[in-house]
C-alpha positions as a printed Julia matrix, in Angstrom:
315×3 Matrix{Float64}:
  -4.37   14.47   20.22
  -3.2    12.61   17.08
  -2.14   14.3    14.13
  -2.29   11.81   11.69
  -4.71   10.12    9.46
  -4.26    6.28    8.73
  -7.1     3.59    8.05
  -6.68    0.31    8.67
  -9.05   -1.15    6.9
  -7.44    0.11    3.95
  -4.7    -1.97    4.83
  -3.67   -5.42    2.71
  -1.71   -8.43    3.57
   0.71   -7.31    0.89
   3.38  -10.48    1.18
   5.72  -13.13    2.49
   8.9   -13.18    2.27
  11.23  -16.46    2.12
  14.79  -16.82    1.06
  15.43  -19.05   -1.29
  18.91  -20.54   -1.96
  18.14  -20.78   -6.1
  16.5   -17.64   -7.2
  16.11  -19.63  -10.54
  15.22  -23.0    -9.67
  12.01  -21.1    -6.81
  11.04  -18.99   -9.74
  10.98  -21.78  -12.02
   9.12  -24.11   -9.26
   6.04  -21.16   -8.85
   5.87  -20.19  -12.24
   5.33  -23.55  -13.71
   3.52  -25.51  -11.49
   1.1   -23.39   -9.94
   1.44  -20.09  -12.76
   2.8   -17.8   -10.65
   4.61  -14.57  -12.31
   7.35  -12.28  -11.09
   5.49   -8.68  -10.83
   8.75   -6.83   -9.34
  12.23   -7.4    -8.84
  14.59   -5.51   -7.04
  18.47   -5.91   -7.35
  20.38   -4.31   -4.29
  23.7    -5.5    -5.68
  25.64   -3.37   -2.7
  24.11   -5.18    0.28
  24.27   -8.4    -1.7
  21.1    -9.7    -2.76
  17.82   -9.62   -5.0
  14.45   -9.67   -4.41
  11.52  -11.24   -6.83
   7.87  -10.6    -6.32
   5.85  -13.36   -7.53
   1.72  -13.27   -7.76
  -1.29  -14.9    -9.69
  -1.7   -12.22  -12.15
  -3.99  -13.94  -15.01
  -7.26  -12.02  -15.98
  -8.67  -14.31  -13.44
  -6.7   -13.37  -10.66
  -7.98  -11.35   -7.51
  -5.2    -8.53   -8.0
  -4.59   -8.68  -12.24
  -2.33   -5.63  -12.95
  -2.48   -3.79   -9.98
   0.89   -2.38   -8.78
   2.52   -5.03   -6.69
   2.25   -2.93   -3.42
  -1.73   -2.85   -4.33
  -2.15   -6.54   -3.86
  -2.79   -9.07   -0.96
  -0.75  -12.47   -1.2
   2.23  -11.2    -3.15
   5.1   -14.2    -2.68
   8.64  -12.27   -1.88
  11.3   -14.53   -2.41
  14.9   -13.25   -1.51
  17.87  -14.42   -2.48
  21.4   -13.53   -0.45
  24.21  -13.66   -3.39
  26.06  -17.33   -3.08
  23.57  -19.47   -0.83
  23.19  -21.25   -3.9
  26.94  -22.4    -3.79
  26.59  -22.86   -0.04
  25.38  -27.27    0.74
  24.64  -26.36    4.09
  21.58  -23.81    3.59
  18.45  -24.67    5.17
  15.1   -23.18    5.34
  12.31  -23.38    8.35
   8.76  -21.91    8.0
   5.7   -23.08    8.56
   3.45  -23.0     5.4
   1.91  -20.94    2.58
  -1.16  -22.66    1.05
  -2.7   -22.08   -2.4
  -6.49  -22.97   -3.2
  -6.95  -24.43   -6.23
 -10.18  -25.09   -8.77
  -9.49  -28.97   -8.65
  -7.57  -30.56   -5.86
  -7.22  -33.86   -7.14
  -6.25  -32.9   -10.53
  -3.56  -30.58   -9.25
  -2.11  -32.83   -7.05
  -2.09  -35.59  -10.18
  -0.34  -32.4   -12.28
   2.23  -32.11   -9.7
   3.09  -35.69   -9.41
   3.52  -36.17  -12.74
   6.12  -32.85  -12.86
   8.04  -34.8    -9.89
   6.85  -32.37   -7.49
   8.29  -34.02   -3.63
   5.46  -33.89   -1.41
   5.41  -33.39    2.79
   1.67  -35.16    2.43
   0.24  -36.56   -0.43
  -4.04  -36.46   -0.59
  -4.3   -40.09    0.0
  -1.73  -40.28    2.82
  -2.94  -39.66    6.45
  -6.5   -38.55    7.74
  -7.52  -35.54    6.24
  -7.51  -35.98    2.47
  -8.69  -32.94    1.94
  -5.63  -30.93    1.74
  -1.84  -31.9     0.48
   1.43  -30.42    1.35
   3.72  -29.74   -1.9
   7.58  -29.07   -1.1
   9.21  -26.32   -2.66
  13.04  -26.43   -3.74
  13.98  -25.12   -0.35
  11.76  -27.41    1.87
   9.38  -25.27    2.11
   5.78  -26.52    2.87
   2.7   -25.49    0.34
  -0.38  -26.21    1.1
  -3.09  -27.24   -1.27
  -6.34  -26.85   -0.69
 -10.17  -26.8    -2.96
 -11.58  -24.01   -4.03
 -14.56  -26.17   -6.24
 -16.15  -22.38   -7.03
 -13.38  -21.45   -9.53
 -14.46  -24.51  -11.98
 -16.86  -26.94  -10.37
 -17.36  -29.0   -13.69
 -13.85  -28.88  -14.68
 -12.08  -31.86  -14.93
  -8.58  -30.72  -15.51
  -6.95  -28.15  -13.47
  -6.75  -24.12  -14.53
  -3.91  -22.38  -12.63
  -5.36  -19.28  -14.12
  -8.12  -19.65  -11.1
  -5.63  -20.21   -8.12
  -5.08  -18.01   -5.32
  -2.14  -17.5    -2.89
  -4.96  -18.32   -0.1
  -3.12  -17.95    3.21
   0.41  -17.75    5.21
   0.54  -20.04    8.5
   3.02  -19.06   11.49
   2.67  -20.4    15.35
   2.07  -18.5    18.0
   2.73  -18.88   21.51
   0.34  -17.14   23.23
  -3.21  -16.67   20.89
  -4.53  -14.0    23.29
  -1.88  -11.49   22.74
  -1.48  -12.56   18.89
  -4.85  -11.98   18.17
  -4.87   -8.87   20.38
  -1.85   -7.6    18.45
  -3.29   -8.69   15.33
  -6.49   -6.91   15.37
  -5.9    -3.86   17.66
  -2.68   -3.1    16.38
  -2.82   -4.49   12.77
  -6.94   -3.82   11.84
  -7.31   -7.31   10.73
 -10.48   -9.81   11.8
 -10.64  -12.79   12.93
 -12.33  -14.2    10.13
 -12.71  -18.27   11.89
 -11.44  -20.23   14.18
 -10.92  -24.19   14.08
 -10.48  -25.73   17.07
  -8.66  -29.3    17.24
  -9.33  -30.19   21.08
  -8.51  -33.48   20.49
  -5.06  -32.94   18.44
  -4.82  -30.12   20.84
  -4.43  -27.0    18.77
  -5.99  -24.34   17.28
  -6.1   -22.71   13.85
  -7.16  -18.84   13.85
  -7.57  -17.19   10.02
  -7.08  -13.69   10.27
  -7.94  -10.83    7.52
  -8.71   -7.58    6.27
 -12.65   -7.86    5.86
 -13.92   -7.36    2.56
 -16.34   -4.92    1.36
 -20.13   -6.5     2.04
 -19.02   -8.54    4.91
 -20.02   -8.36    8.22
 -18.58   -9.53   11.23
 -20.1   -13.1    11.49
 -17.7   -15.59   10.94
 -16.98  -16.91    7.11
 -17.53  -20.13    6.01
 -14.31  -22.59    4.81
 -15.92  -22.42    1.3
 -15.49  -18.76    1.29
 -12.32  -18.52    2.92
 -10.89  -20.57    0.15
 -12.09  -17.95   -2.33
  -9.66  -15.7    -0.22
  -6.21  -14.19   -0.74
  -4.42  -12.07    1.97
  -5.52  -14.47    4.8
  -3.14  -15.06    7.91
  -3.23  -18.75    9.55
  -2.15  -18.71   13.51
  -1.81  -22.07   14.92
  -1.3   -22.63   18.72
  -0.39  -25.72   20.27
  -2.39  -25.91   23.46
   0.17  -25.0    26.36
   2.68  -23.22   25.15
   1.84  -20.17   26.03
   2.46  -21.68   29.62
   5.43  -22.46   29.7
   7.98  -19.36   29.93
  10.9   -20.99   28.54
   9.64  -21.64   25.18
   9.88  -19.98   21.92
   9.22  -19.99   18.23
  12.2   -19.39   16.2
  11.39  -15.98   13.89
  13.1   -17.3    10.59
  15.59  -14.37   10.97
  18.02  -16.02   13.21
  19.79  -19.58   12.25
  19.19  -20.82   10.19
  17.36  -18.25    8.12
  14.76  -19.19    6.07
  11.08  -17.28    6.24
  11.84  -13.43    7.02
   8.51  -11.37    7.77
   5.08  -10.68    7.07
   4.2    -7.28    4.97
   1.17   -4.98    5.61
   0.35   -2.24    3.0
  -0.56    1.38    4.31
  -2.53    3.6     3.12
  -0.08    6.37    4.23
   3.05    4.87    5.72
   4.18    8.13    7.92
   0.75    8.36    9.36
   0.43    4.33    9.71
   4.34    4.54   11.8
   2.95    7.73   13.64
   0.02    5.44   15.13
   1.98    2.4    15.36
   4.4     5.08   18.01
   1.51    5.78   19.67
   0.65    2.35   20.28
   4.13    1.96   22.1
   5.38   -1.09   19.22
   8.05   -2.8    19.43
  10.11   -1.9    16.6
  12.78   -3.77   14.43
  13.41   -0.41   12.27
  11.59    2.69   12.37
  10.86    4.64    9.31
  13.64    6.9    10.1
  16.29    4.48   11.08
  19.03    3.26    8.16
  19.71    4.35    4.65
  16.25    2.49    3.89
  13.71    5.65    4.66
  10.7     4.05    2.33
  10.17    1.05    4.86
   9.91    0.05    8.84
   9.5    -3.44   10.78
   7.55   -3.89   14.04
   7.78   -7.26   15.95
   4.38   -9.33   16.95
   4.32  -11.25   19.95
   6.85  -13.58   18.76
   9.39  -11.62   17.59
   8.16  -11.99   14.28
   9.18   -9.49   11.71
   6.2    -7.57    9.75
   7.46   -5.12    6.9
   5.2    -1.71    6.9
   4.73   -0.26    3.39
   3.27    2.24    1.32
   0.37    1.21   -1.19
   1.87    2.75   -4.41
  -2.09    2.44   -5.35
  -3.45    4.71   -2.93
  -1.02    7.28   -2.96
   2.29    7.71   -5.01
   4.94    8.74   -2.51
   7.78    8.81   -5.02
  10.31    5.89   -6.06
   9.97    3.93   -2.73
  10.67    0.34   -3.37
């Protein structure tokens, strides 16, 4: 019989992590244009390189001054010491997405900053979203969230939220197995696009209140801590393909982080489970963290929520 206690649905989609070439000019990029701040920052000047923890963290945010392991949607951007003297560093990911109060006014905002866009509102069919880039090439997604202001006429970054993280999958049986079983999280809706031949499945940890019916888009864009899976129909046929993870080359998105209510209990059950692990809590000099792979081979980062129970210095 188990001998541990671990809850998942006290569990949070804590953060993403990217590496950046510029520390500087990605903090700069967040911070002004959308109001992001840097909560945390971590300098590991042995192994070479710094980490910055960026969130929404205005009295209007979701998480406002809650230890940074205590939040859902924290933005981890890492930075390996000299990629930004290096011309050939690239970046591949798929997207983050921020919702925002007015759509059209941010997009205006950002145009007027010189923000490069992947997909500007007007361009293409659906001109309800926009794709910013960020100084890496990395996609953003905008999307409305009307509820924050619906009167407004000028955007408040104050109201934004870091709404959702998008990776492909392969196979959406076992990621959505993996997800949920393993994981805790719900499949909160699903969009299917028969005709462009993929699906989109929006994952999360439910909130207090809800119940297991599916949530609308309107209240999904109220939403941090929200995992996007898209599958292109047929790949999970064909036993030659994969995704790459971000971790091999070229490097640019590096994993996926889930908060734990207690982080030896939450790597006991994980054991159980039979996991496949990138690190175990006991591997390395690094005893405050572990990795386990999804389907894909896709890194996610298990760590202790500082808020529900101080373990010490951890991270």
């Amino acid at each position: 019989m188990a001998n541990y206690t671990t809850n998942t649905s006290m569990y949070k989609l804590n953060h993403t992590m990217l590496r950046v070439k510029d520390p500087q000019a990605s903090i700069k990029y967040y911070s002004e244009n959308f109001g992001m701040k840097v909560i945390n920052r971590l300098d590991v000047e042995e192994a070479k390189f710094s980490l910055y923890f960026l969130a929404f963290d205005s009295a209007k945010a979701e998480s406002a001054g809650k230890h940074w392991t205590d939040r859902e949607s924290v933005l981890e951007l890492t930075h390996n010491y000299g990629t930004e003297n290096d011309p050939n560093y690239k970046a591949r990911f798929g997207h983050i997405c921020f919702s925002v109060d007015h759509l059209e006014a941010t997009c205006a905002a950002l145009e007027t900053a010189g923000v490069k866009f992947q997909k500007k509102l007007t361009e293409g069919k659906m001109r309800d979203i926009a794709f910013a880039l960020d100084p890496d090439g990395y996609w953003v997604e905008l999307i409305g969230r009307p509820s924050a202001n619906p009167e407004a006429k000028e955007t408040d970054k104050e109201t934004y939220r870091f709404n959702h993280t998008m990776i492909r999958v392969k196979d959406p049986e076992k990621s959505l197995l993996f997800y949920q079983s393993t994981l805790g999280m719900s499949l909160l809706r699903t969009v299917e696009n028969k005709e462009s031949k993929f699906n989109l499945y929006f994952l999360g940890y439910r909130r207090r209140g809800e119940d297991g019916s599916e949530v609308t888009k309107e209240k999904l864009a109220d939403r941090e801590g929200l995992l996007e899976l898209t599958w292109n129909y047929g790949t999970e046929s064909d036993p030659n393909f994969k995704y790459h993870n971000g971790n091999t080359d070229p490097q640019g998105f590096g994993h996926l982080c889930i908060s734990v209510d207690s982080l030896e209990d939450a790597c006991a059950r994980f054991e159980d489970l039979q996991v496949n692990w990138k690190k175990r809590l006991t591997d390395g000099r690094m005893k405050t963290v572990a990795f386990i792979l999804d389907p894909d081979d896709y890194w996610i980062e298990i760590l202790q929520n500082e808020g529900l129970k101080k373990s010490g210095a951890g991270w």
